[in-house]
């Protein structure tokens, strides 16, 4: 009787083209199979000779090595029965789960929820105080509201923007669970503002993206349907605010480079959800749109050139995106922007907002001090130090120290830059792009 023996290298070269993988990948897999077969054979021999079985334990990812220095009764559910009587056989695979103490786990969960609720209450209290001060024309407000709206709506708008700012602040610290609670509260407040207001600013669309981004970070598969609906609302809101081909945005700002990062994140999330749904074709289609926008990722060398001219990292990044990566144009763009804001004391921003809301026409009956913070967006803006001091003095007699602490906390979460929501480094997005490309390429090879 003849025995045919194939070597691992020969098998690797034979099957690599069939599997669409490299020879080294196939060789590594075959070597792993060979080693497992050898170990299994040794285990069978040991079992025949000594009746000592071999078991394969599947441990959690975060498991740590520890000594098994406890009694068997503490780790076996049915200590009175032998393992083979419980269905365990030689070479059985057993999953090991770490079970936390139920009481301790419950206490930790309650503490987490309490902290979230307290944070939500402080945020709401702080911005409610600010909304009341904003209505009092005799005292200087802490916040400027971009549109003059009804009292009830303006309060809801401040709370919506406030919860959104708090949520974004927590997202930057990668506290996605806490961030999501605040973002969902912002969504509730925005629902009180009316479709007309939401259709004229991009805040609502950006909020939907932030919520779904938190779903992604938390791997909240139970929220897939809600995520799809939110992405659809975000896309519709962008069309209302920017125009079908972003013509309104281009008319006001002259370019769409900075806002393109929002569409990059939108398409990327749409691609991810399509892949999870098993719709690889749709996932690839949306991912191709993402790749078309990958030039938005900042070029390190160009960033350094602008920063050596005295511009900040944020200014350099946004300037390059606005000017499609042209360093000279970006430097000129940033300089003009700084000069215009300094000379007009913010009126350029107000005029831009009015143009956007009126299809490029400036209504003569509207004042120039509408307090906008940028085209197509409303932003909670801390007032100047003089204003803050004046308002604090006038309100100190009516607000308790706890109220002032709540106000100080929420003001600390408000971004000091009006385009902070556009200043994405795209590091997380780049990682997700690579992961999706890997998943989709594997599915192509297996078809």
Short mmCIF file of C-alpha atoms in Angstrom, two decimals, residues 72-412:
data_model
loop_
_atom_site.label_atom_id
_atom_site.label_comp_id
_atom_site.label_asym_id
_atom_site.label_seq_id
_atom_site.Cartn_x
_atom_site.Cartn_y
_atom_site.Cartn_z
CA UNK A 72 -13.81 22.37 42.27
CA UNK A 73 -17.20 22.97 43.86
CA UNK A 74 -16.78 26.70 43.21
CA UNK A 75 -16.25 26.36 39.48
CA UNK A 76 -18.43 23.36 38.58
CA UNK A 77 -22.20 23.71 38.40
CA UNK A 78 -22.92 20.07 39.26
CA UNK A 79 -20.07 18.97 41.50
CA UNK A 80 -21.82 15.69 42.32
CA UNK A 81 -21.61 14.56 38.68
CA UNK A 82 -18.52 13.65 36.70
CA UNK A 83 -17.71 15.78 33.68
CA UNK A 84 -18.42 12.95 31.24
CA UNK A 85 -21.84 12.53 32.86
CA UNK A 86 -22.47 16.21 32.10
CA UNK A 87 -21.76 15.70 28.40
CA UNK A 88 -18.10 16.70 28.41
CA UNK A 89 -15.96 14.54 26.14
CA UNK A 90 -12.31 14.34 25.25
CA UNK A 91 -11.31 17.35 23.09
CA UNK A 92 -14.55 19.17 23.94
CA UNK A 93 -14.53 22.92 23.44
CA UNK A 94 -15.75 24.83 26.47
CA UNK A 95 -16.52 28.54 26.58
CA UNK A 96 -15.46 30.20 29.81
CA UNK A 97 -17.50 33.23 30.84
CA UNK A 98 -16.59 35.63 33.58
CA UNK A 99 -19.67 36.29 35.69
CA UNK A 100 -19.53 39.42 37.83
CA UNK A 101 -21.04 39.55 41.26
CA UNK A 102 -24.69 40.40 40.66
CA UNK A 103 -25.00 42.89 43.49
CA UNK A 104 -21.81 44.71 42.60
CA UNK A 105 -22.81 44.81 38.95
CA UNK A 106 -26.23 46.16 39.86
CA UNK A 107 -24.70 48.85 42.07
CA UNK A 108 -22.33 49.90 39.29
CA UNK A 109 -25.21 50.09 36.81
CA UNK A 110 -27.31 52.15 39.21
CA UNK A 111 -24.39 54.50 39.87
CA UNK A 112 -23.83 54.91 36.13
CA UNK A 113 -27.49 55.74 35.54
CA UNK A 114 -27.55 58.16 38.47
CA UNK A 115 -24.49 59.97 37.14
CA UNK A 116 -26.11 60.21 33.71
CA UNK A 117 -29.36 61.54 35.14
CA UNK A 118 -27.55 64.11 37.28
CA UNK A 119 -25.54 65.26 34.27
CA UNK A 120 -28.72 65.60 32.21
CA UNK A 121 -30.40 67.57 35.00
CA UNK A 122 -27.41 69.92 35.41
CA UNK A 123 -27.21 70.50 31.68
CA UNK A 124 -30.93 71.23 31.39
CA UNK A 125 -30.87 73.50 34.44
CA UNK A 126 -27.87 75.45 33.21
CA UNK A 127 -29.28 76.10 29.76
CA UNK A 128 -32.74 76.87 31.10
CA UNK A 129 -31.17 79.63 33.18
CA UNK A 130 -29.37 80.88 30.10
CA UNK A 131 -32.58 80.84 28.05
CA UNK A 132 -34.30 82.96 30.70
CA UNK A 133 -31.44 85.44 30.70
CA UNK A 134 -31.51 85.58 26.91
CA UNK A 135 -35.14 86.72 27.05
CA UNK A 136 -34.37 89.54 29.47
CA UNK A 137 -33.35 92.41 27.21
CA UNK A 138 -32.31 94.51 30.22
CA UNK A 139 -29.54 92.06 31.12
CA UNK A 140 -26.82 90.90 28.75
CA UNK A 141 -27.51 87.31 27.63
CA UNK A 142 -24.92 84.58 27.85
CA UNK A 143 -26.10 83.15 24.54
CA UNK A 144 -26.96 84.76 21.24
CA UNK A 145 -29.83 83.16 19.35
CA UNK A 146 -29.43 83.15 15.59
CA UNK A 147 -33.11 83.51 14.77
CA UNK A 148 -35.80 85.59 16.49
CA UNK A 149 -38.41 82.97 17.33
CA UNK A 150 -41.25 82.53 19.77
CA UNK A 151 -40.34 82.32 23.44
CA UNK A 152 -41.20 78.64 23.81
CA UNK A 153 -39.29 77.71 20.67
CA UNK A 154 -36.24 79.77 21.64
CA UNK A 155 -36.02 77.95 24.98
CA UNK A 156 -36.29 74.58 23.24
CA UNK A 157 -33.64 75.71 20.76
CA UNK A 158 -31.21 76.67 23.50
CA UNK A 159 -31.79 73.37 25.31
CA UNK A 160 -31.37 71.44 22.05
CA UNK A 161 -28.10 73.16 21.20
CA UNK A 162 -26.95 72.86 24.80
CA UNK A 163 -27.55 69.12 25.06
CA UNK A 164 -25.90 68.70 21.65
CA UNK A 165 -22.80 70.62 22.73
CA UNK A 166 -22.57 68.59 25.93
CA UNK A 167 -22.93 65.38 23.95
CA UNK A 168 -20.21 66.37 21.50
CA UNK A 169 -17.94 67.26 24.40
CA UNK A 170 -18.44 63.77 25.83
CA UNK A 171 -17.85 62.21 22.41
CA UNK A 172 -14.45 63.89 22.23
CA UNK A 173 -13.62 62.16 25.51
CA UNK A 174 -14.92 58.89 23.98
CA UNK A 175 -17.62 58.62 26.63
CA UNK A 176 -20.13 57.49 24.03
CA UNK A 177 -22.70 56.03 26.42
CA UNK A 178 -23.04 59.28 28.36
CA UNK A 179 -22.85 61.28 25.13
CA UNK A 180 -25.74 59.35 23.62
CA UNK A 181 -28.03 60.22 26.55
CA UNK A 182 -27.41 63.95 26.01
CA UNK A 183 -27.75 63.70 22.23
CA UNK A 184 -31.12 61.97 22.51
CA UNK A 185 -32.27 64.74 24.84
CA UNK A 186 -31.16 67.26 22.22
CA UNK A 187 -33.21 65.37 19.64
CA UNK A 188 -36.32 65.69 21.83
CA UNK A 189 -35.82 69.44 22.20
CA UNK A 190 -35.24 69.94 18.47
CA UNK A 191 -38.59 68.24 17.82
CA UNK A 192 -40.24 71.21 19.56
CA UNK A 193 -38.66 73.76 17.22
CA UNK A 194 -40.74 73.14 14.10
CA UNK A 195 -39.83 71.95 10.61
CA UNK A 196 -39.27 75.46 9.22
CA UNK A 197 -36.48 76.18 11.66
CA UNK A 198 -34.91 72.73 11.33
CA UNK A 199 -34.94 73.01 7.55
CA UNK A 200 -32.92 76.25 7.58
CA UNK A 201 -29.99 75.08 9.72
CA UNK A 202 -27.78 72.00 9.68
CA UNK A 203 -27.72 71.47 13.46
CA UNK A 204 -30.44 68.84 13.30
CA UNK A 205 -28.71 66.87 10.54
CA UNK A 206 -25.37 66.94 12.37
CA UNK A 207 -27.12 65.72 15.52
CA UNK A 208 -28.51 62.70 13.66
CA UNK A 209 -24.99 61.82 12.46
CA UNK A 210 -23.61 62.15 15.98
CA UNK A 211 -26.30 59.86 17.40
CA UNK A 212 -25.64 57.14 14.82
CA UNK A 213 -21.88 57.55 15.34
CA UNK A 214 -22.46 56.75 19.01
CA UNK A 215 -24.53 53.71 18.01
CA UNK A 216 -21.52 52.56 15.98
CA UNK A 217 -19.06 53.13 18.81
CA UNK A 218 -21.31 51.28 21.28
CA UNK A 219 -22.01 48.49 18.75
CA UNK A 220 -25.71 48.97 19.49
CA UNK A 221 -27.12 46.46 17.01
CA UNK A 222 -30.58 46.87 18.53
CA UNK A 223 -30.60 50.45 17.19
CA UNK A 224 -30.05 49.55 13.52
CA UNK A 225 -33.56 50.51 12.39
CA UNK A 226 -33.41 53.78 14.28
CA UNK A 227 -29.97 54.46 12.83
CA UNK A 228 -31.20 54.00 9.27
CA UNK A 229 -34.11 56.37 9.89
CA UNK A 230 -31.80 59.00 11.40
CA UNK A 231 -29.37 58.86 8.49
CA UNK A 232 -32.29 59.35 6.10
CA UNK A 233 -33.46 62.38 8.09
CA UNK A 234 -29.91 63.75 8.12
CA UNK A 235 -29.59 63.45 4.35
CA UNK A 236 -32.96 65.14 3.80
CA UNK A 237 -32.04 67.93 6.20
CA UNK A 238 -28.74 68.56 4.41
CA UNK A 239 -30.61 68.88 1.11
CA UNK A 240 -33.04 71.38 2.65
CA UNK A 241 -30.26 73.40 4.21
CA UNK A 242 -27.54 73.26 1.53
CA UNK A 243 -29.55 72.65 -1.64
CA UNK A 244 -29.73 69.63 -3.96
CA UNK A 245 -26.18 70.16 -5.22
CA UNK A 246 -25.09 72.23 -2.23
CA UNK A 247 -25.64 75.34 -4.34
CA UNK A 248 -26.91 77.42 -1.41
CA UNK A 249 -23.84 76.55 0.62
CA UNK A 250 -21.53 77.33 -2.29
CA UNK A 251 -23.29 80.64 -2.88
CA UNK A 252 -22.71 81.74 0.71
CA UNK A 253 -19.30 80.32 1.51
CA UNK A 254 -17.81 80.04 -1.95
CA UNK A 255 -16.88 76.37 -1.46
CA UNK A 256 -18.17 73.20 0.17
CA UNK A 257 -14.85 71.73 1.33
CA UNK A 258 -15.33 72.11 5.04
CA UNK A 259 -18.87 70.74 5.06
CA UNK A 260 -17.84 67.75 2.93
CA UNK A 261 -16.64 65.97 6.08
CA UNK A 262 -20.29 65.71 7.14
CA UNK A 263 -21.15 63.91 3.92
CA UNK A 264 -18.11 61.66 4.32
CA UNK A 265 -19.40 60.54 7.71
CA UNK A 266 -22.96 60.19 6.33
CA UNK A 267 -21.88 57.96 3.42
CA UNK A 268 -19.58 55.96 5.69
CA UNK A 269 -22.35 55.21 8.17
CA UNK A 270 -24.72 54.34 5.33
CA UNK A 271 -22.10 51.92 3.99
CA UNK A 272 -21.67 50.33 7.41
CA UNK A 273 -25.40 49.78 7.92
CA UNK A 274 -25.77 48.38 4.40
CA UNK A 275 -22.97 45.89 5.09
CA UNK A 276 -24.57 44.82 8.38
CA UNK A 277 -27.85 44.30 6.49
CA UNK A 278 -26.03 42.04 4.04
CA UNK A 279 -26.40 44.49 1.15
CA UNK A 280 -22.78 44.44 -0.03
CA UNK A 281 -23.57 46.19 -3.32
CA UNK A 282 -25.08 49.18 -1.52
CA UNK A 283 -22.21 49.16 0.97
CA UNK A 284 -19.65 49.33 -1.85
CA UNK A 285 -21.58 52.09 -3.60
CA UNK A 286 -21.62 54.30 -0.51
CA UNK A 287 -18.01 53.44 0.31
CA UNK A 288 -16.98 54.60 -3.17
CA UNK A 289 -18.50 57.99 -2.33
CA UNK A 290 -16.44 58.01 0.85
CA UNK A 291 -13.22 57.25 -1.03
CA UNK A 292 -13.98 60.14 -3.38
CA UNK A 293 -13.86 62.44 -0.33
CA UNK A 294 -10.73 60.97 1.27
CA UNK A 295 -8.66 63.94 0.14
CA UNK A 296 -10.34 65.73 3.04
CA UNK A 297 -7.92 63.92 5.35
CA UNK A 298 -5.32 66.56 6.23
CA UNK A 299 -1.92 66.34 4.57
CA UNK A 300 0.66 66.45 7.36
CA UNK A 301 3.24 68.36 5.35
CA UNK A 302 0.76 70.99 4.20
CA UNK A 303 -0.58 71.33 7.73
CA UNK A 304 2.93 71.99 9.01
CA UNK A 305 3.53 74.62 6.32
CA UNK A 306 0.47 76.57 7.41
CA UNK A 307 1.21 76.16 11.10
CA UNK A 308 4.71 77.58 10.60
CA UNK A 309 2.96 80.71 9.30
CA UNK A 310 1.29 81.09 12.69
CA UNK A 311 -2.07 79.47 11.96
CA UNK A 312 -3.57 77.02 14.43
CA UNK A 313 -4.04 73.34 13.65
CA UNK A 314 -7.80 73.87 13.34
CA UNK A 315 -7.38 76.84 10.97
CA UNK A 316 -4.92 74.88 8.84
CA UNK A 317 -7.16 71.85 8.59
CA UNK A 318 -10.33 73.79 7.76
CA UNK A 319 -8.47 76.12 5.40
CA UNK A 320 -7.01 73.25 3.38
CA UNK A 321 -10.42 71.63 3.08
CA UNK A 322 -12.02 74.89 1.98
CA UNK A 323 -9.35 75.38 -0.71
CA UNK A 324 -9.06 71.76 -1.87
CA UNK A 325 -5.57 71.31 -0.44
CA UNK A 326 -3.97 74.42 -1.98
CA UNK A 327 -1.60 75.79 0.68
CA UNK A 328 -1.34 79.33 -0.72
CA UNK A 329 -5.08 79.63 -1.23
CA UNK A 330 -5.68 78.24 2.25
CA UNK A 331 -3.35 80.81 3.84
CA UNK A 332 -5.09 83.62 1.95
CA UNK A 333 -8.51 82.23 2.85
CA UNK A 334 -7.71 82.07 6.57
CA UNK A 335 -6.22 85.56 6.56
CA UNK A 336 -9.25 87.04 4.80
CA UNK A 337 -11.58 85.30 7.20
CA UNK A 338 -9.75 86.66 10.24
CA UNK A 339 -9.61 90.18 8.78
CA UNK A 340 -13.29 90.17 7.83
CA UNK A 341 -14.40 89.00 11.25
CA UNK A 342 -12.21 91.57 12.96
CA UNK A 343 -13.40 94.49 10.82
CA UNK A 344 -17.11 93.65 10.88
CA UNK A 345 -17.23 92.37 14.44
CA UNK A 346 -19.21 89.34 13.34
CA UNK A 347 -21.64 91.08 10.96
CA UNK A 348 -20.28 89.09 8.02
CA UNK A 349 -21.50 85.94 9.70
CA UNK A 350 -24.91 87.48 10.33
CA UNK A 351 -25.22 88.56 6.71
CA UNK A 352 -24.22 85.08 5.55
CA UNK A 353 -26.97 83.52 7.65
CA UNK A 354 -29.60 85.91 6.28
CA UNK A 355 -28.53 85.22 2.71
CA UNK A 356 -28.79 81.51 3.28
CA UNK A 357 -32.26 81.77 4.75
CA UNK A 358 -33.52 83.99 1.91
CA UNK A 359 -32.02 82.22 -1.12
CA UNK A 360 -29.20 84.70 -1.55
CA UNK A 361 -31.24 87.90 -1.09
CA UNK A 362 -30.71 90.17 1.91
CA UNK A 363 -34.08 91.42 3.26
CA UNK A 364 -33.86 95.18 3.86
CA UNK A 365 -36.21 95.07 6.84
CA UNK A 366 -34.00 92.75 8.89
CA UNK A 367 -31.35 94.18 11.16
CA UNK A 368 -27.71 93.33 10.80
CA UNK A 369 -27.30 92.12 14.37
CA UNK A 370 -29.34 88.91 14.17
CA UNK A 371 -26.58 87.15 16.05
CA UNK A 372 -25.90 84.28 13.65
CA UNK A 373 -22.77 82.27 14.06
CA UNK A 374 -22.34 80.99 10.54
CA UNK A 375 -24.06 79.94 7.30
CA UNK A 376 -26.72 77.34 7.78
CA UNK A 377 -26.04 76.76 11.45
CA UNK A 378 -27.00 78.03 14.85
CA UNK A 379 -24.40 78.01 17.57
CA UNK A 380 -24.51 78.74 21.27
CA UNK A 381 -21.86 81.41 21.72
CA UNK A 382 -20.47 82.55 25.07
CA UNK A 383 -20.53 86.30 25.31
CA UNK A 384 -17.51 88.48 25.84
CA UNK A 385 -15.87 88.75 29.24
CA UNK A 386 -17.53 92.11 29.76
CA UNK A 387 -20.96 90.72 28.99
CA UNK A 388 -20.44 87.68 31.18
CA UNK A 389 -19.30 89.80 34.09
CA UNK A 390 -22.26 92.17 33.74
CA UNK A 391 -24.78 89.35 33.50
CA UNK A 392 -23.26 87.46 36.39
CA UNK A 393 -23.46 90.54 38.57
CA UNK A 394 -27.08 91.30 37.69
CA UNK A 395 -28.22 87.72 38.23
CA UNK A 396 -26.18 86.78 41.29
CA UNK A 397 -28.92 87.93 43.62
CA UNK A 398 -31.54 85.67 42.00
CA UNK A 399 -29.54 82.52 41.32
CA UNK A 400 -28.15 80.14 43.93
CA UNK A 401 -24.52 78.94 43.91
CA UNK A 402 -25.79 75.62 42.55
CA UNK A 403 -27.41 77.45 39.63
CA UNK A 404 -24.24 79.38 38.89
CA UNK A 405 -22.24 76.14 39.05
CA UNK A 406 -24.62 74.56 36.53
CA UNK A 407 -24.25 77.57 34.23
CA UNK A 408 -20.46 77.48 34.49
CA UNK A 409 -20.44 73.77 33.69
CA UNK A 410 -22.53 74.08 30.55
CA UNK A 411 -20.59 77.11 29.34
CA UNK A 412 -17.44 75.05 29.68
#
